[in-house]
């Protein structure tokens, strides 16, 4: 009797990250490096290439961080923070 029926849940039980696109949810998030602190904000996520890249911009410059577990340690959706661990060379490459 319940096969192929719609199920309704209250918003409190619905997963917060369900069907969220990384391009949409991370824009505007603060990027916090383990050693350097706040290094900027996410301006754009380019996932049109084989390796997705996060464009980070601060008052001085903009740079890309590969969207890879080696660099991206945690995405805190509730506090809008992307915790990273990137070498200085990656930030100063441009």
mmCIF file with all atom_site columns, C-alpha atoms in Angstrom:
data_model
loop_
_atom_site.group_PDB
_atom_site.id
_atom_site.type_symbol
_atom_site.label_atom_id
_atom_site.label_alt_id
_atom_site.label_comp_id
_atom_site.label_asym_id
_atom_site.label_entity_id
_atom_site.label_seq_id
_atom_site.pdbx_PDB_ins_code
_atom_site.Cartn_x
_atom_site.Cartn_y
_atom_site.Cartn_z
_atom_site.occupancy
_atom_site.B_iso_or_equiv
_atom_site.pdbx_formal_charge
_atom_site.auth_seq_id
_atom_site.auth_comp_id
_atom_site.auth_asym_id
_atom_site.auth_atom_id
_atom_site.pdbx_PDB_model_num
ATOM 1  C CA . UNK A 1 1  ? 0.000  0.000  0.000   1.00 0.00 ? 1  UNK A CA 1
ATOM 2  C CA . UNK A 1 2  ? 2.882  2.399  0.578   1.00 0.00 ? 2  UNK A CA 1
ATOM 3  C CA . UNK A 1 3  ? 5.073  1.362  -2.355  1.00 0.00 ? 3  UNK A CA 1
ATOM 4  C CA . UNK A 1 4  ? 5.791  4.281  -4.752  1.00 0.00 ? 4  UNK A CA 1
ATOM 5  C CA . UNK A 1 5  ? 4.092  6.825  -2.469  1.00 0.00 ? 5  UNK A CA 1
ATOM 6  C CA . UNK A 1 6  ? 5.441  10.268 -1.601  1.00 0.00 ? 6  UNK A CA 1
ATOM 7  C CA . UNK A 1 7  ? 6.956  10.728 1.823   1.00 0.00 ? 7  UNK A CA 1
ATOM 8  C CA . UNK A 1 8  ? 6.933  14.097 3.567   1.00 0.00 ? 8  UNK A CA 1
ATOM 9  C CA . UNK A 1 9  ? 9.419  15.021 6.273   1.00 0.00 ? 9  UNK A CA 1
ATOM 10 C CA . UNK A 1 10 ? 9.697  18.119 8.433   1.00 0.00 ? 10 UNK A CA 1
ATOM 11 C CA . UNK A 1 11 ? 12.590 20.396 7.441   1.00 0.00 ? 11 UNK A CA 1
ATOM 12 C CA . UNK A 1 12 ? 14.347 19.574 10.713  1.00 0.00 ? 12 UNK A CA 1
ATOM 13 C CA . UNK A 1 13 ? 14.845 15.982 9.532   1.00 0.00 ? 13 UNK A CA 1
ATOM 14 C CA . UNK A 1 14 ? 15.891 16.868 6.000   1.00 0.00 ? 14 UNK A CA 1
ATOM 15 C CA . UNK A 1 15 ? 19.685 16.703 5.453   1.00 0.00 ? 15 UNK A CA 1
ATOM 16 C CA . UNK A 1 16 ? 21.222 20.186 5.232   1.00 0.00 ? 16 UNK A CA 1
ATOM 17 C CA . UNK A 1 17 ? 23.548 19.302 2.373   1.00 0.00 ? 17 UNK A CA 1
ATOM 18 C CA . UNK A 1 18 ? 21.051 17.349 0.266   1.00 0.00 ? 18 UNK A CA 1
ATOM 19 C CA . UNK A 1 19 ? 21.413 18.200 -3.435  1.00 0.00 ? 19 UNK A CA 1
ATOM 20 C CA . UNK A 1 20 ? 23.671 21.183 -2.784  1.00 0.00 ? 20 UNK A CA 1
ATOM 21 C CA . UNK A 1 21 ? 26.096 22.070 -5.516  1.00 0.00 ? 21 UNK A CA 1
ATOM 22 C CA . UNK A 1 22 ? 29.591 22.966 -4.332  1.00 0.00 ? 22 UNK A CA 1
ATOM 23 C CA . UNK A 1 23 ? 29.551 25.931 -6.737  1.00 0.00 ? 23 UNK A CA 1
ATOM 24 C CA . UNK A 1 24 ? 26.559 27.429 -4.976  1.00 0.00 ? 24 UNK A CA 1
ATOM 25 C CA . UNK A 1 25 ? 27.143 26.642 -1.321  1.00 0.00 ? 25 UNK A CA 1
ATOM 26 C CA . UNK A 1 26 ? 30.771 27.762 -0.979  1.00 0.00 ? 26 UNK A CA 1
ATOM 27 C CA . UNK A 1 27 ? 30.643 31.166 -2.669  1.00 0.00 ? 27 UNK A CA 1
ATOM 28 C CA . UNK A 1 28 ? 31.243 33.810 -0.023  1.00 0.00 ? 28 UNK A CA 1
ATOM 29 C CA . UNK A 1 29 ? 32.647 31.368 2.530   1.00 0.00 ? 29 UNK A CA 1
ATOM 30 C CA . UNK A 1 30 ? 35.729 32.485 4.469   1.00 0.00 ? 30 UNK A CA 1
ATOM 31 C CA . UNK A 1 31 ? 38.819 30.412 3.696   1.00 0.00 ? 31 UNK A CA 1
ATOM 32 C CA . UNK A 1 32 ? 40.799 29.650 6.839   1.00 0.00 ? 32 UNK A CA 1
ATOM 33 C CA . UNK A 1 33 ? 44.275 28.197 6.482   1.00 0.00 ? 33 UNK A CA 1
ATOM 34 C CA . UNK A 1 34 ? 45.716 26.063 9.274   1.00 0.00 ? 34 UNK A CA 1
ATOM 35 C CA . UNK A 1 35 ? 48.881 28.213 9.513   1.00 0.00 ? 35 UNK A CA 1
ATOM 36 C CA . UNK A 1 36 ? 47.981 31.539 7.890   1.00 0.00 ? 36 UNK A CA 1
ATOM 37 C CA . UNK A 1 37 ? 44.491 32.150 9.289   1.00 0.00 ? 37 UNK A CA 1
ATOM 38 C CA . UNK A 1 38 ? 41.924 33.898 7.092   1.00 0.00 ? 38 UNK A CA 1
ATOM 39 C CA . UNK A 1 39 ? 43.303 34.005 3.542   1.00 0.00 ? 39 UNK A CA 1
ATOM 40 C CA . UNK A 1 40 ? 40.209 35.282 1.723   1.00 0.00 ? 40 UNK A CA 1
ATOM 41 C CA . UNK A 1 41 ? 36.752 34.378 0.505   1.00 0.00 ? 41 UNK A CA 1
ATOM 42 C CA . UNK A 1 42 ? 35.551 31.882 -2.071  1.00 0.00 ? 42 UNK A CA 1
ATOM 43 C CA . UNK A 1 43 ? 34.663 33.799 -5.237  1.00 0.00 ? 43 UNK A CA 1
ATOM 44 C CA . UNK A 1 44 ? 34.014 30.927 -7.608  1.00 0.00 ? 44 UNK A CA 1
ATOM 45 C CA . UNK A 1 45 ? 34.395 27.149 -7.952  1.00 0.00 ? 45 UNK A CA 1
ATOM 46 C CA . UNK A 1 46 ? 35.540 26.047 -11.408 1.00 0.00 ? 46 UNK A CA 1
ATOM 47 C CA . UNK A 1 47 ? 34.505 22.452 -11.935 1.00 0.00 ? 47 UNK A CA 1
ATOM 48 C CA . UNK A 1 48 ? 34.607 22.526 -15.728 1.00 0.00 ? 48 UNK A CA 1
ATOM 49 C CA . UNK A 1 49 ? 38.065 20.927 -15.780 1.00 0.00 ? 49 UNK A CA 1
ATOM 50 C CA . UNK A 1 50 ? 39.238 17.512 -14.650 1.00 0.00 ? 50 UNK A CA 1
ATOM 51 C CA . UNK A 1 51 ? 40.487 19.037 -11.360 1.00 0.00 ? 51 UNK A CA 1
ATOM 52 C CA . UNK A 1 52 ? 38.032 21.423 -9.711  1.00 0.00 ? 52 UNK A CA 1
ATOM 53 C CA . UNK A 1 53 ? 39.565 24.677 -8.499  1.00 0.00 ? 53 UNK A CA 1
ATOM 54 C CA . UNK A 1 54 ? 38.391 27.117 -5.845  1.00 0.00 ? 54 UNK A CA 1
ATOM 55 C CA . UNK A 1 55 ? 39.044 30.777 -6.660  1.00 0.00 ? 55 UNK A CA 1
ATOM 56 C CA . UNK A 1 56 ? 39.918 32.597 -3.440  1.00 0.00 ? 56 UNK A CA 1
ATOM 57 C CA . UNK A 1 57 ? 40.120 36.384 -3.340  1.00 0.00 ? 57 UNK A CA 1
ATOM 58 C CA . UNK A 1 58 ? 41.355 38.743 -0.657  1.00 0.00 ? 58 UNK A CA 1
ATOM 59 C CA . UNK A 1 59 ? 42.188 42.475 -0.641  1.00 0.00 ? 59 UNK A CA 1
ATOM 60 C CA . UNK A 1 60 ? 45.597 41.894 -2.221  1.00 0.00 ? 60 UNK A CA 1
ATOM 61 C CA . UNK A 1 61 ? 45.170 39.122 -4.785  1.00 0.00 ? 61 UNK A CA 1
ATOM 62 C CA . UNK A 1 62 ? 43.282 36.118 -6.030  1.00 0.00 ? 62 UNK A CA 1
ATOM 63 C CA . UNK A 1 63 ? 44.515 32.562 -6.344  1.00 0.00 ? 63 UNK A CA 1
ATOM 64 C CA . UNK A 1 64 ? 43.273 29.036 -6.940  1.00 0.00 ? 64 UNK A CA 1
ATOM 65 C CA . UNK A 1 65 ? 43.232 26.106 -4.546  1.00 0.00 ? 65 UNK A CA 1
ATOM 66 C CA . UNK A 1 66 ? 42.671 22.610 -5.970  1.00 0.00 ? 66 UNK A CA 1
ATOM 67 C CA . UNK A 1 67 ? 39.459 21.070 -4.675  1.00 0.00 ? 67 UNK A CA 1
ATOM 68 C CA . UNK A 1 68 ? 41.254 18.071 -3.242  1.00 0.00 ? 68 UNK A CA 1
ATOM 69 C CA . UNK A 1 69 ? 41.328 16.416 0.179   1.00 0.00 ? 69 UNK A CA 1
ATOM 70 C CA . UNK A 1 70 ? 45.059 17.192 0.412   1.00 0.00 ? 70 UNK A CA 1
ATOM 71 C CA . UNK A 1 71 ? 44.213 20.915 0.617   1.00 0.00 ? 71 UNK A CA 1
ATOM 72 C CA . UNK A 1 72 ? 40.532 21.136 1.634   1.00 0.00 ? 72 UNK A CA 1
ATOM 73 C CA . UNK A 1 73 ? 40.275 19.767 5.154   1.00 0.00 ? 73 UNK A CA 1
ATOM 74 C CA . UNK A 1 74 ? 36.694 20.661 6.092   1.00 0.00 ? 74 UNK A CA 1
ATOM 75 C CA . UNK A 1 75 ? 33.719 22.620 4.774   1.00 0.00 ? 75 UNK A CA 1
ATOM 76 C CA . UNK A 1 76 ? 31.686 24.063 7.630   1.00 0.00 ? 76 UNK A CA 1
ATOM 77 C CA . UNK A 1 77 ? 28.369 24.927 5.984   1.00 0.00 ? 77 UNK A CA 1
ATOM 78 C CA . UNK A 1 78 ? 26.775 26.224 9.189   1.00 0.00 ? 78 UNK A CA 1
ATOM 79 C CA . UNK A 1 79 ? 29.560 28.773 9.861   1.00 0.00 ? 79 UNK A CA 1
ATOM 80 C CA . UNK A 1 80 ? 30.398 29.367 6.167   1.00 0.00 ? 80 UNK A CA 1
ATOM 81 C CA . UNK A 1 81 ? 34.051 28.442 6.545   1.00 0.00 ? 81 UNK A CA 1
ATOM 82 C CA . UNK A 1 82 ? 36.323 26.357 4.324   1.00 0.00 ? 82 UNK A CA 1
ATOM 83 C CA . UNK A 1 83 ? 39.232 25.015 6.382   1.00 0.00 ? 83 UNK A CA 1
ATOM 84 C CA . UNK A 1 84 ? 42.333 24.428 4.272   1.00 0.00 ? 84 UNK A CA 1
ATOM 85 C CA . UNK A 1 85 ? 45.984 23.569 4.606   1.00 0.00 ? 85 UNK A CA 1
ATOM 86 C CA . UNK A 1 86 ? 47.868 25.004 1.636   1.00 0.00 ? 86 UNK A CA 1
ATOM 87 C CA . UNK A 1 87 ? 51.561 25.764 1.173   1.00 0.00 ? 87 UNK A CA 1
ATOM 88 C CA . UNK A 1 88 ? 52.576 29.428 0.860   1.00 0.00 ? 88 UNK A CA 1
ATOM 89 C CA . UNK A 1 89 ? 53.892 28.705 -2.647  1.00 0.00 ? 89 UNK A CA 1
ATOM 90 C CA . UNK A 1 90 ? 50.407 27.825 -3.851  1.00 0.00 ? 90 UNK A CA 1
ATOM 91 C CA . UNK A 1 91 ? 49.036 31.164 -2.649  1.00 0.00 ? 91 UNK A CA 1
ATOM 92 C CA . UNK A 1 92 ? 51.974 33.160 -4.060  1.00 0.00 ? 92 UNK A CA 1
ATOM 93 C CA . UNK A 1 93 ? 52.177 31.355 -7.417  1.00 0.00 ? 93 UNK A CA 1
ATOM 94 C CA . UNK A 1 94 ? 50.720 34.277 -9.389  1.00 0.00 ? 94 UNK A CA 1
#
